[in-house]
């Protein structure tokens, strides 16, 4: 198991490291109009000054406007058409020789200038073009080239040739070569210089206290780009990769240690750790995708949903640490790590505070809305702090809206995560708490007294869980099922007995103890048959811990003078570990014992609660549970209050007018 977890940590560390952009991180930020507060920056190597994107785009556009496209001249087209024309003219006896010669020369002049299609000429009307004739290029204005229509007009005006007769001899002889022109454009753009000067080694880039103008900002941007490119290659690149891997390995190790030692209830198996690390990998993958895409912002990645999902399946500590970890990982993908960490960390913490133990689905929408509001407020505040003005670009706030919708989409995957990893969410616990569940309906039918007892225990446990900050829904759901094993032999339990007959009177104490003990094992069997989650099965197996059945133990001792096999009078356990199971143990014992009281005054109830819970503490039944003495004291006080409210005294209503008490008596 340990080797599997170590392999998981190293594998996740390596995978996330491979996803990171292969560039070094710079530790300064700047913007035009600010003052350079860092130390004077001197170029450690030659720094080419890269042109700004706007300037580069403008130069590309200018080049494309000046580009002279190439048209290939197909001489065969003109020769064929002219040959056909000469033959047709010779066959026309109505024309004189001079007329025939004039018409033929006019067509030859047209083909000498070239005939191009209407669409190709329209695309380059006001531009010089190049004609490729036998691999010899010659320049010409596009307006000087004929189209079939302009050629017919020319022939009609110069030689009076009928356009309809001329049309049959006019075919485009100039062809626009798309592949050639695309290649020529690429070559032209490739010759465009991306830089405008160079900063030599040892030259000052910016001095401390200097105002950063547009040119200085361009030089600083070029320096950062060159710095990151240089450190992403060769030995520097290997060192960069190793440093990131060590950071990730340290973070994964800390995650493992934290979850193992501070949330032992949830991370005894390897699946929960696999789930948490899978969330890390998924978010790292989304960050890798976003930072490699020019038009997306890192703020679109819904990092706070990790905290929401961890809270749904584990506890607040796991959610907070997971939120910190995933935001740290994501911050390694961006340049503006401080701003990014601040916005995303506070967003995740807000989600945890708002959605904590949400019983209703609308709480999820409230949490997402709160995250959206907090992130946008922090984002705007950082913009104001960075630029020192209220007039900033607020368009980046739209990315948080997209992130909010992605959070809602990810939250819908809870059901899939439950089935794949065997988790139980609060929504599932809410469904299990429905008393119309088949197993609870069977309990109500076969053992109605036990069912009512379970409902009362569930109410006490839920209130106690709320009091100390445990999961009240888990406490309620578990308490409803903790005694389902009693339905196999319901009349051997006092709450289901009617009349004065007690079946234990016909059994020896050891036999009675065996039947009572069996409700734990029978309950586990029923729970597995009905596929109850493992966390609910803990309530069934652990709600008595390893406590002793004193009544039957004393009876055995009275009948035989001593107890030969004391283990027969002890519940199989184990002891509760979860706080909610420990609460159920206390609520179960207190509620059951309260039914046998002869007097329900405050002193009697308070003494009962103190005596039962103090005995459980003395027997170390709560020693493995994550409960402090202060929390146990608060639970005892709550039980006292609730039981006193349940069993408070009432006036006796008269059966006749003569028995009506006086106002003073009331």
XYZ file of C-alpha atoms in Angstrom, residues 4-5 7-9 12 256 259 266-267 269-282 310 314 420-421 423:
29
model
C 1.440 2.334 -4.259
C 1.024 5.717 -2.587
C 4.320 5.714 -6.825
C 1.124 7.748 -7.028
C 2.821 10.837 -5.578
C 1.420 12.843 -10.280
C -0.124 12.936 1.729
C -4.390 14.045 4.782
C -11.078 9.591 5.261
C -7.623 8.546 4.050
C -7.370 3.630 1.880
C -5.615 4.788 -1.283
C -8.729 5.726 -3.268
C -9.363 9.060 -1.505
C -5.757 10.095 -2.139
C -6.129 9.066 -5.779
C -9.245 11.228 -6.045
C -7.525 14.318 -4.601
C -4.477 13.896 -6.815
C -6.747 13.345 -9.829
C -8.341 16.729 -9.163
C -4.857 18.267 -9.056
C -3.986 16.692 -12.412
C -7.259 17.747 -14.066
C -13.362 18.029 -1.316
C -14.361 14.968 3.281
C -16.145 5.523 -8.993
C -14.389 6.241 -5.679
C -17.638 8.345 -1.580
